[in-house]
Coordinates of N, CA, C and O in Angstrom, one line a residue:
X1 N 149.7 86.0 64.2 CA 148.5 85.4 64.7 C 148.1 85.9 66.1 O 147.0 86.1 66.5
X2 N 149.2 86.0 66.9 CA 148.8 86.8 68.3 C 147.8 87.9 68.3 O 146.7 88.1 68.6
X3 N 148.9 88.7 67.7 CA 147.9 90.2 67.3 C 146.6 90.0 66.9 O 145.7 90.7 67.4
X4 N 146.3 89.2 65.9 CA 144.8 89.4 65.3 C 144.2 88.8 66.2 O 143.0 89.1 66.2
X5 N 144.6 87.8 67.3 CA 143.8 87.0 68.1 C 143.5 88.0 69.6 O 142.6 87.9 70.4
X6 N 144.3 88.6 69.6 CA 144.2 89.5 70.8 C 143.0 90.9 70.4 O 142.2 91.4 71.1
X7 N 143.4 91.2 68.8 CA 142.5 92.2 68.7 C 141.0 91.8 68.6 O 140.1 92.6 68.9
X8 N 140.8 90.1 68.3 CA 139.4 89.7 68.4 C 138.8 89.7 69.6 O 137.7 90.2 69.6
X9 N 139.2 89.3 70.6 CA 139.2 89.2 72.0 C 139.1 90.4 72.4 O 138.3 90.7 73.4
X10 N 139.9 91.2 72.0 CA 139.9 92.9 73.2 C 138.1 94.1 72.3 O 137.3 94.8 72.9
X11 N 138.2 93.8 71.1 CA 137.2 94.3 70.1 C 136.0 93.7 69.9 O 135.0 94.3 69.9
X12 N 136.1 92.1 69.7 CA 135.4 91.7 69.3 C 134.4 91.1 70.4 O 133.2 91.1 70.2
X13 N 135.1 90.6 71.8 CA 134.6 90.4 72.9 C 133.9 91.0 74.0 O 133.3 90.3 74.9
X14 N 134.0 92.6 73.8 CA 134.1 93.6 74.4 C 132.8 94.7 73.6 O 132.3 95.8 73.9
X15 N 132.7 93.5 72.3 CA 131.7 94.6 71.0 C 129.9 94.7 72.3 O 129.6 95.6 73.1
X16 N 129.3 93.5 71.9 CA 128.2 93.5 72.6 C 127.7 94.3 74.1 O 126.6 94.9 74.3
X17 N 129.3 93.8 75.0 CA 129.3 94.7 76.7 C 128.8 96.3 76.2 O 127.8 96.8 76.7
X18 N 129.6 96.8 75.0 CA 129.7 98.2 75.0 C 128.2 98.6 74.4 O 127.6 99.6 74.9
X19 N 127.7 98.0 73.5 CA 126.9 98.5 72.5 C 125.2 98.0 73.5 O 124.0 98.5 73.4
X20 N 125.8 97.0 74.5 CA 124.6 97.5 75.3 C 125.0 98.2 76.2 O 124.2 98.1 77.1
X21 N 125.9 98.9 76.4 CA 126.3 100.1 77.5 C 125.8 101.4 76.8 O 125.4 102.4 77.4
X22 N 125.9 101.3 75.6 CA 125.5 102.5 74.6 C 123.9 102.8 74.6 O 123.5 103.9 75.1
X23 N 123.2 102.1 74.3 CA 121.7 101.7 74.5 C 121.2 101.7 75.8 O 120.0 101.7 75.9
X24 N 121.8 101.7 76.9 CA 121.4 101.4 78.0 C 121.6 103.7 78.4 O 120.8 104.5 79.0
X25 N 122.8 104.0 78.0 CA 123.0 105.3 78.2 C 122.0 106.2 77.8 O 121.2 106.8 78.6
X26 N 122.1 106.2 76.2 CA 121.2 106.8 75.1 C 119.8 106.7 75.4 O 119.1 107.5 74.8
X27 N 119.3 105.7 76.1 CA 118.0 105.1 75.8 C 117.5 105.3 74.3 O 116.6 106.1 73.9
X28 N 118.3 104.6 73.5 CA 117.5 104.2 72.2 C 118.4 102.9 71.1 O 119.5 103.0 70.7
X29 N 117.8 102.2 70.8 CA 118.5 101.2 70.1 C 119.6 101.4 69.2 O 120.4 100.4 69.1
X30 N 119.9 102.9 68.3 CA 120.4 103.3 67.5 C 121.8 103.9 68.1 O 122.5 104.5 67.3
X31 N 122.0 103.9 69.0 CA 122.6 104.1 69.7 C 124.5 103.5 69.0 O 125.4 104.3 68.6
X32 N 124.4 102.1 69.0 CA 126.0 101.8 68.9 C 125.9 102.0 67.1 O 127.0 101.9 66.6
X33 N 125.0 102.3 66.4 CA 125.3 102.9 65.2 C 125.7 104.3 64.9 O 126.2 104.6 63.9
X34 N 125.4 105.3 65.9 CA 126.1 106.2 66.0 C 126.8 106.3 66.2 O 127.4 107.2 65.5
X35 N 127.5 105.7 67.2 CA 128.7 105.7 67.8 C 129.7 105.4 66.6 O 130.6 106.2 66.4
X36 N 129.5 104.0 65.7 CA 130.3 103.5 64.6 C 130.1 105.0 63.8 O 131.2 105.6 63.5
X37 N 129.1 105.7 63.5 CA 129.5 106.5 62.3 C 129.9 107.4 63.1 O 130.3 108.1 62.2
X38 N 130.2 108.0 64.1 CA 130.8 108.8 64.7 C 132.7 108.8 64.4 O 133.5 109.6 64.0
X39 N 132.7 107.2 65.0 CA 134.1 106.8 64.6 C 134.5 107.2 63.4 O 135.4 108.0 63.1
X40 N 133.9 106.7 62.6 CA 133.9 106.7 61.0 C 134.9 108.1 60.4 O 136.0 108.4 59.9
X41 N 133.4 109.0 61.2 CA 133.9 110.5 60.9 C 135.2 110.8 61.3 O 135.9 111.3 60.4
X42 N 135.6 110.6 62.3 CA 137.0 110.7 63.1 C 138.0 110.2 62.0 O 138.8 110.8 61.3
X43 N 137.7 108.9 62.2 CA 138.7 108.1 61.2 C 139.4 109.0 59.7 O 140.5 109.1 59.2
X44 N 138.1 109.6 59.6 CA 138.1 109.7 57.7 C 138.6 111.6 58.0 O 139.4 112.2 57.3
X45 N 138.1 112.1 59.1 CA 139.0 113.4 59.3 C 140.9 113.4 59.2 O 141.7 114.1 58.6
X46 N 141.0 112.4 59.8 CA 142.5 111.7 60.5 C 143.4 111.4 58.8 O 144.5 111.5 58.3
X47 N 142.3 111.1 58.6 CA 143.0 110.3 56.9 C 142.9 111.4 56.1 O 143.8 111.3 55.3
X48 N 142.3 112.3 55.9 CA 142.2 113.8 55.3 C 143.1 114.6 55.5 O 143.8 115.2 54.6
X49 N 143.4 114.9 57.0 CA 144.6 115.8 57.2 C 146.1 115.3 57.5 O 147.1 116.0 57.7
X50 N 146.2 114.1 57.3 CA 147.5 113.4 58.2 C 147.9 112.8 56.4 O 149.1 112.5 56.1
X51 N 147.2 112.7 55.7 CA 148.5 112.3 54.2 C 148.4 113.1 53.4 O 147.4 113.8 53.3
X52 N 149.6 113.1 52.6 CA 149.9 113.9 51.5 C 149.0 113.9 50.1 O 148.3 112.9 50.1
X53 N 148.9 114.6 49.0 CA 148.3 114.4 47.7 C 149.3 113.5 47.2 O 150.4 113.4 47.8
X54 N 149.1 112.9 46.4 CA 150.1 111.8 45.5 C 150.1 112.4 44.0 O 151.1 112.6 43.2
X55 N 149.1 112.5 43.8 CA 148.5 112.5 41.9 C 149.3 112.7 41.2 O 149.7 111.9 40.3
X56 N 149.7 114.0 41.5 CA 150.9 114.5 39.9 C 152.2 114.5 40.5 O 152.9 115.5 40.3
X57 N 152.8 113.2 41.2 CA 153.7 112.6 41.2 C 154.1 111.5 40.4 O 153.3 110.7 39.9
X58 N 155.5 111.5 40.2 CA 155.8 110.4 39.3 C 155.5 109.3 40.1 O 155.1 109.3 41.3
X59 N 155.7 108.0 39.2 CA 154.7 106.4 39.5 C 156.2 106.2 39.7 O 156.2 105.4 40.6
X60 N 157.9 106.5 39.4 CA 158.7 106.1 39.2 C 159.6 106.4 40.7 O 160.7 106.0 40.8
X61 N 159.0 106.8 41.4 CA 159.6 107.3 42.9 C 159.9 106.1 43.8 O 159.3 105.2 43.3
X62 N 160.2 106.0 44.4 CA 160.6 104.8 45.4 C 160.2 104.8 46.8 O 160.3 103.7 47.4
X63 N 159.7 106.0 47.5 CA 159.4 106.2 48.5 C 158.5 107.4 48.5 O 158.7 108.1 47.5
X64 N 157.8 107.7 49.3 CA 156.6 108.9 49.6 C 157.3 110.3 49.6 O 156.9 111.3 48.9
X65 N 158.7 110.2 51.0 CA 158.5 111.5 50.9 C 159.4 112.2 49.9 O 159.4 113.4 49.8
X66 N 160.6 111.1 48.7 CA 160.9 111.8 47.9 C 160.3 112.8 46.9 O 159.3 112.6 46.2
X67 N 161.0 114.0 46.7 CA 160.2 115.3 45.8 C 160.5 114.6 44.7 O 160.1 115.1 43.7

C-alpha cells in the first residue's frame, strides 16, 4: 500500500503542475499528449529490444531463460 500511495502522490500529484508546464512551454494545448505518446514510443521501443521471442518454446519450461 505504501508504494502505490507514494506513486499516486509523486505521479498523480505532480500530473497537472507538469502538463501545465508543457502547454505553457509548447504554447499549445496538445502539448501533454505528446509528451504521453512520446513516452509511449520509448516505452514500447524498451519492450521490443529488452525481451526475448517465447513462441516456439515449450509451455513445459519452468523459467524464461531455460533452452
Amino acid at each position: 500500500p505504501i508504494g502505490y500511495t507514494a506513486a499516486y502522490v509523486l505521479f498523480g500529484g505532480t500530473a497537472p503542475f507538469v502538463a501545465t508546464g508543457l502547454v505553457s512551454l509548447a504554447g499549445t494545448p496538445l502539448a501533454p499528449g505528446f509528451y504521453l505518446m512520446a513516452l509511449a514510443a520509448v516505452s514500447a521501443l524498451v519492450v521490443l529490444f529488452s525481451f526475448r521471442e517465447t513462441m516456439r518454446l515449450p509451455l513445459t519450461r519452468t523459467t524464461v531463460l531455460e533452452k
